[in-house]
Short mmCIF file of N, CA and C in Angstrom, two decimals:
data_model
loop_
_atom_site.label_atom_id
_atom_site.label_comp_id
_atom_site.label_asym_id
_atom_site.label_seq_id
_atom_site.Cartn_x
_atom_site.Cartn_y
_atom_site.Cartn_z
N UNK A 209 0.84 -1.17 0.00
CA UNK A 209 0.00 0.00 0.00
C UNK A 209 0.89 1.24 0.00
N UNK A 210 0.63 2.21 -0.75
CA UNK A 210 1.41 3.26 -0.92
C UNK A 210 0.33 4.03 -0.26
N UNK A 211 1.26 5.65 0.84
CA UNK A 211 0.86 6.36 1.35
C UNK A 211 1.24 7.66 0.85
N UNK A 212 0.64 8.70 1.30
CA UNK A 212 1.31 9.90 0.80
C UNK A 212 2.36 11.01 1.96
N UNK A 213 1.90 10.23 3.19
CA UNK A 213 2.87 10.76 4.23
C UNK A 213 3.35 9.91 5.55
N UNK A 214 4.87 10.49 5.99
CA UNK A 214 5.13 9.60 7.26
C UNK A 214 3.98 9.38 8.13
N UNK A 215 3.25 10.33 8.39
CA UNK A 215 1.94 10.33 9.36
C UNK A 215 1.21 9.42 8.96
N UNK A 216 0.57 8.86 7.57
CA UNK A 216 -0.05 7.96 7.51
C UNK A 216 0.76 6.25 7.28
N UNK A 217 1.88 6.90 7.28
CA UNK A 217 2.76 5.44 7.33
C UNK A 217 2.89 4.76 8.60
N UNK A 218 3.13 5.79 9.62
CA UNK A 218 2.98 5.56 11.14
C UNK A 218 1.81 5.31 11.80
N UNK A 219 0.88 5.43 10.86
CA UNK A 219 -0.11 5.30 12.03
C UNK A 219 -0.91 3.85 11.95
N UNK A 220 -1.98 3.41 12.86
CA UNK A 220 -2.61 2.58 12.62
C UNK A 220 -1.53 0.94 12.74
N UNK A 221 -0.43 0.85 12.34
CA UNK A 221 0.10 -0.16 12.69
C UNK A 221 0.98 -0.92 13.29
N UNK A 222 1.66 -1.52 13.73
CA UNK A 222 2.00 -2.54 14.77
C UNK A 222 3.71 -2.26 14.71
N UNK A 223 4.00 -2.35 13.65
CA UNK A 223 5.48 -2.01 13.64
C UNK A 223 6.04 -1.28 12.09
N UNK A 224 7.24 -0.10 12.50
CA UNK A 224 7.64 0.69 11.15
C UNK A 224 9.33 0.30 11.20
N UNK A 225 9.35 -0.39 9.98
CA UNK A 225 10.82 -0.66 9.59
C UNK A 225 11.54 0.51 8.88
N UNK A 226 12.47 1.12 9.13
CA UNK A 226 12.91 2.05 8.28
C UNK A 226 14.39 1.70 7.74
N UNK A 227 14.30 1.91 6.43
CA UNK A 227 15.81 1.27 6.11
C UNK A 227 16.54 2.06 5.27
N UNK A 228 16.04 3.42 5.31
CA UNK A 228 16.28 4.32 4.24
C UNK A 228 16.99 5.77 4.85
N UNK A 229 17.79 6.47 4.09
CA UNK A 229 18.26 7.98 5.25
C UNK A 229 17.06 8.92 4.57
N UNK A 230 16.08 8.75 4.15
CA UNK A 230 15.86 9.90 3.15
C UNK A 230 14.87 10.85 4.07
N UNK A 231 14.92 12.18 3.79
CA UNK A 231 14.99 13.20 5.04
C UNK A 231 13.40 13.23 5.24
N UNK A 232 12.44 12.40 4.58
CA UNK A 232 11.09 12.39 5.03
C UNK A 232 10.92 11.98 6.01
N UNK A 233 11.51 11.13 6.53
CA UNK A 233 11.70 10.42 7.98
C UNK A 233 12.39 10.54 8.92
N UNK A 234 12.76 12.04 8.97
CA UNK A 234 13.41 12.76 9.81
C UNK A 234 12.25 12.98 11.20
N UNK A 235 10.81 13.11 10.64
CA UNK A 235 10.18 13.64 11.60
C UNK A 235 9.50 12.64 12.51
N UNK A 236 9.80 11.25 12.13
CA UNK A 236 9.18 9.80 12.64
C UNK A 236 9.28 10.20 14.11
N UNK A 237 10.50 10.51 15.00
CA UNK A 237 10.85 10.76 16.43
C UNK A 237 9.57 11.35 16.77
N UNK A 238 9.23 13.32 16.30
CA UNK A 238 8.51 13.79 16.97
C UNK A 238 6.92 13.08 16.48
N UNK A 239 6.99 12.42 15.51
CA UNK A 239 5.51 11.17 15.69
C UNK A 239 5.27 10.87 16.34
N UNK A 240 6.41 9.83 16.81
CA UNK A 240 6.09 9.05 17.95
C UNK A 240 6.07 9.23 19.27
N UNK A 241 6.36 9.90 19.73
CA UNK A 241 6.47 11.31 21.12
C UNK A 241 4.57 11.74 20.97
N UNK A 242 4.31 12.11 19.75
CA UNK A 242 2.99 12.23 19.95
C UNK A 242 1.66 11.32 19.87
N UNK A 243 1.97 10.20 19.65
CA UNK A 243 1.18 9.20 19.61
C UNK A 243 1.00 8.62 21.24
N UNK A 244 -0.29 8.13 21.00
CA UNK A 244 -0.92 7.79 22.56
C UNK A 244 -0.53 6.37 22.27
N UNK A 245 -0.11 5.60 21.55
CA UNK A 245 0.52 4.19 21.62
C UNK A 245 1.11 3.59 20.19
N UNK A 246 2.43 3.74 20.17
CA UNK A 246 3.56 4.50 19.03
C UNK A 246 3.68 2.80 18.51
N UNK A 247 4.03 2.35 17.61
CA UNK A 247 3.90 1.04 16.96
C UNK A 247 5.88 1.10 17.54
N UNK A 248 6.30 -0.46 17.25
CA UNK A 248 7.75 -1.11 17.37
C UNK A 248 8.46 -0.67 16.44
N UNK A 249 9.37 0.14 16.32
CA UNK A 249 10.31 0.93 15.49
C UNK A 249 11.47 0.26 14.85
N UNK A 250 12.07 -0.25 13.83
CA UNK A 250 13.57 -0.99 13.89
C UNK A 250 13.95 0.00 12.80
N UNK A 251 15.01 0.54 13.05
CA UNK A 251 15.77 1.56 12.87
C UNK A 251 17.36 1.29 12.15
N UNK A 252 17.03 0.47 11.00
CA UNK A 252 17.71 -0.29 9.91
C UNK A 252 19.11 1.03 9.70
N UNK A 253 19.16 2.08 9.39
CA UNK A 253 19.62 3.27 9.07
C UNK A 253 20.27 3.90 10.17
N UNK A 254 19.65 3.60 11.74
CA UNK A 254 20.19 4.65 12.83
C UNK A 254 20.14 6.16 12.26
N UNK A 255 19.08 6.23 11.45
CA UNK A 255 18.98 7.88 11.81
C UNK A 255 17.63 8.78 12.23
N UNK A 256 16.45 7.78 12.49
CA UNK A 256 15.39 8.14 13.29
C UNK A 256 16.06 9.07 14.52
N UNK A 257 17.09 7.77 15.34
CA UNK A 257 17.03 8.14 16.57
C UNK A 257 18.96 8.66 17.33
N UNK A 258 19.13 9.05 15.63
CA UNK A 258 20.93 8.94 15.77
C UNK A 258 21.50 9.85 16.67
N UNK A 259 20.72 11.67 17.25
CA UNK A 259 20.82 12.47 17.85
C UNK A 259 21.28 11.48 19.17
N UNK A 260 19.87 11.34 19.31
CA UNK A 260 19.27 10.70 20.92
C UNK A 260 20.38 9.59 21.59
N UNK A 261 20.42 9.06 20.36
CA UNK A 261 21.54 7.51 20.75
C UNK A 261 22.98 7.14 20.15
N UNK A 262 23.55 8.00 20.59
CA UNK A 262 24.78 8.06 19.72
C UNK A 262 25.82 6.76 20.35
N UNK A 263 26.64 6.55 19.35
CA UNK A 263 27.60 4.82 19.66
C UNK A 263 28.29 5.44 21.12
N UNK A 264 28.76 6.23 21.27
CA UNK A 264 29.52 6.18 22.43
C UNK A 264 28.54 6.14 23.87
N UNK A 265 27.07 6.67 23.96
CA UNK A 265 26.16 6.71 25.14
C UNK A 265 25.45 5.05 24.69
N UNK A 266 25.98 4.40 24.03
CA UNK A 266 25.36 2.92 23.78
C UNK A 266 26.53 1.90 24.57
N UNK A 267 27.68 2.52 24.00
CA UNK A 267 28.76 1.85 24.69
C UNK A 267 28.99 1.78 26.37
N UNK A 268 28.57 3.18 26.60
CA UNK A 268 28.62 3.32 28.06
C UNK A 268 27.66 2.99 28.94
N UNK A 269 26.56 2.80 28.17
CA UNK A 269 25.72 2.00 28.70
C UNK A 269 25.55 0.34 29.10
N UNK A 270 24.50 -0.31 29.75
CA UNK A 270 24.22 -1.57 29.79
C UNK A 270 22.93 -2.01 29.43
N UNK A 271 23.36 -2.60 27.95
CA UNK A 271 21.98 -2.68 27.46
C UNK A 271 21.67 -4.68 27.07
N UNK A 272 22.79 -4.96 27.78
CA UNK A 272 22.48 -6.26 27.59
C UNK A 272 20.65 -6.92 28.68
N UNK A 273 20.00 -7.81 27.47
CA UNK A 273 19.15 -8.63 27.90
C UNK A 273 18.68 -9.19 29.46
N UNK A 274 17.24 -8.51 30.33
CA UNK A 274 17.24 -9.19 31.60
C UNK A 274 16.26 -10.01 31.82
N UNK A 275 16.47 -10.72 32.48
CA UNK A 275 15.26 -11.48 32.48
C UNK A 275 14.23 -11.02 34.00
N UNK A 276 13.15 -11.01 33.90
CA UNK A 276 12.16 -10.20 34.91
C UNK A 276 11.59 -11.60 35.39
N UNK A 277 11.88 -11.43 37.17
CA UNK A 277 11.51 -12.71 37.78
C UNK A 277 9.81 -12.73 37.62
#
């Protein structure tokens, strides 16, 4: 299905793959900030969220897998 905007690409469904840099999808972040329940994001490109999450605050982090008793 072809859409005519990120807004209608985002909305309504379950998960948005992005695998592309192209600057229409620059604004996906402040989408999803405004959505009352934002679909599963995979971020093929790292540039949705490249500001926010840069390699060195990933590194310094601990983002390995927990398991919840």
């Amino acid at each position: 299905t072809y859409v005519d905007s990120v807004e209608e690409c985002a909305s309504g469904v379950d998960a948005v793959v992005l695998l592309t840099r192209w600057s229409q999808f620059e604004v996906l972040p402040r989408l999803l900030r405004e959505m009352s329940d934002p679909p599963l994001v995979v971020d093929g490109r790292r540039q949705a969220f490249a500001k926010k999450y840069s390699c060195r605050a990933a590194a310094s982090s601990d983002h390995r897998p927990r398991r919840t008793p």
